[in-house]
Amino acid sequence: MQFSRSKPHSASELMTTLNSAQDNMGKGGRRVANFFIANLGETALLSSSEVATRCGVNASSVVRFVQALGFSGYREFQSILQQHLSKSMVDARHSGVGGISLPEISKPLRLYLLADSGRSFNEAAEAAAKNFSAQNPSVEIETESHVSYAVEPEDFAGRIRSAAEKSDGIILVAREHPAVNDAVRAATGRGLPVICLTTDLPLSGRAAYVGSDQYVSGATAAWLCGRMLPRGTTGKVLFVCSVPFRCQQDREQGFRHVLRTEFSSLAIDERVSSNESIEVIYEAVRRYMGKNGPPAAIYNVSGANLGVGRALEAEGLSHSIVFIGHELNTNSRSLLERGIMDVTIGHDFDREIALSVECIRMARQGVQPVNRITQSQVFTRFNCAIF
């Protein structure tokens, strides 16, 4: 196991290596990498055994991990972090601002995960945040989620303003709306980092976006859809969307482009709105079937995959129509295992929460974080159980 051709010689090189090598790591390795990413300064003061306890692995696993980075052992690895910590403290004393200080390390970072999405998405995001906090006591993440169909954008904007009053940074999942953008601008205007998770708000002045390239995710879905149908199939694709999330708009653009250029015999028939509600999408898909008959495929860019699955079962079409969606959760895993859903395109929530925390730490130190684009993951019934 070797993650790097050459040993990192600085904290910045180490961070680059940790981020770029994660696709080659196992689950335990990613857990250790994410811990280092989110707790760079604190790790300078921790033993390998303490890191192992926090990550839920053996101390020997931590040592092997740093050796795979090119270090002779944990002590050499830690010396890089201690140099970084020492320099940051000196810089802070000279400038009076920024840098990492011992009081900052000892004081928990109070973050707020605020999500406006489907119920299953919210549950997965909250679980990842709570898991991160459990492994990283120096970071406290309070969570609050709202189901999209049950909250108005203006009300959600008020929740953003409230979260900004009681946190050191916000991890945000939100739809595009002027009131939401204004609330984010108000938070960032007072120096509070706001990180957009999974769906971006590029006009809001947020500090950074963390998540998949959603255009690529939609293009991937179209490619899989076209290749899963018999070559030359002529038919319609039912497109299921939700409220105005930027991620869904980007997925739709990618899907339409690939369908138009690579599979011109297929066409999107119409857009059916789910509003992130299982019941709403169930009724909408059944109405569509009653009026138009079964489509060749269904592509759901939103949540509420369970509503689509139940509609297909009710129509006796649960194994007859190509069905592609997004997010791996309890509902989509069940649909995949039962053969109702063919593919879901997901992402690594645990890694994205860790990257979001890293971005907030950087912003609080006066460093502008860059967007962190993570790898999309394609799940079928054959590999959905391992995540």
XYZ file of N, CA and C in Angstrom, residues 18 28 45 86 102 166 232 253 274 303 314 321 345 380:
42
model
N -3.429 13.676 1.097
C -4.554 13.044 1.795
C -5.833 13.147 0.982
N -11.341 2.154 6.330
C -10.563 2.544 7.495
C -9.538 3.608 7.170
N -0.418 17.105 18.441
C -0.291 16.894 19.881
C -0.791 15.525 20.321
N 3.788 25.140 15.049
C 4.691 26.150 15.601
C 4.707 27.409 14.746
N -3.062 27.525 20.674
C -3.412 26.472 21.621
C -4.811 26.656 22.182
N -25.260 31.334 16.634
C -24.814 30.422 17.692
C -23.793 29.397 17.213
N -30.774 1.244 -29.957
C -31.756 1.787 -30.879
C -33.155 1.900 -30.318
N -29.166 19.047 -16.756
C -28.401 19.517 -17.913
C -27.470 18.429 -18.440
N -41.645 16.039 -7.635
C -41.854 15.213 -6.445
C -41.998 16.037 -5.183
N -35.027 13.369 -4.416
C -35.170 12.301 -3.439
C -36.442 11.517 -3.740
N -47.108 -0.842 -8.016
C -48.563 -0.763 -8.144
C -49.014 -0.980 -9.581
N -38.969 -1.527 -16.250
C -38.555 -0.184 -16.651
C -37.203 0.145 -16.027
N -26.863 6.809 -7.996
C -25.575 7.497 -8.007
C -25.434 8.240 -6.684
N -25.213 -0.532 -7.596
C -26.222 -1.468 -8.086
C -26.556 -2.418 -6.943
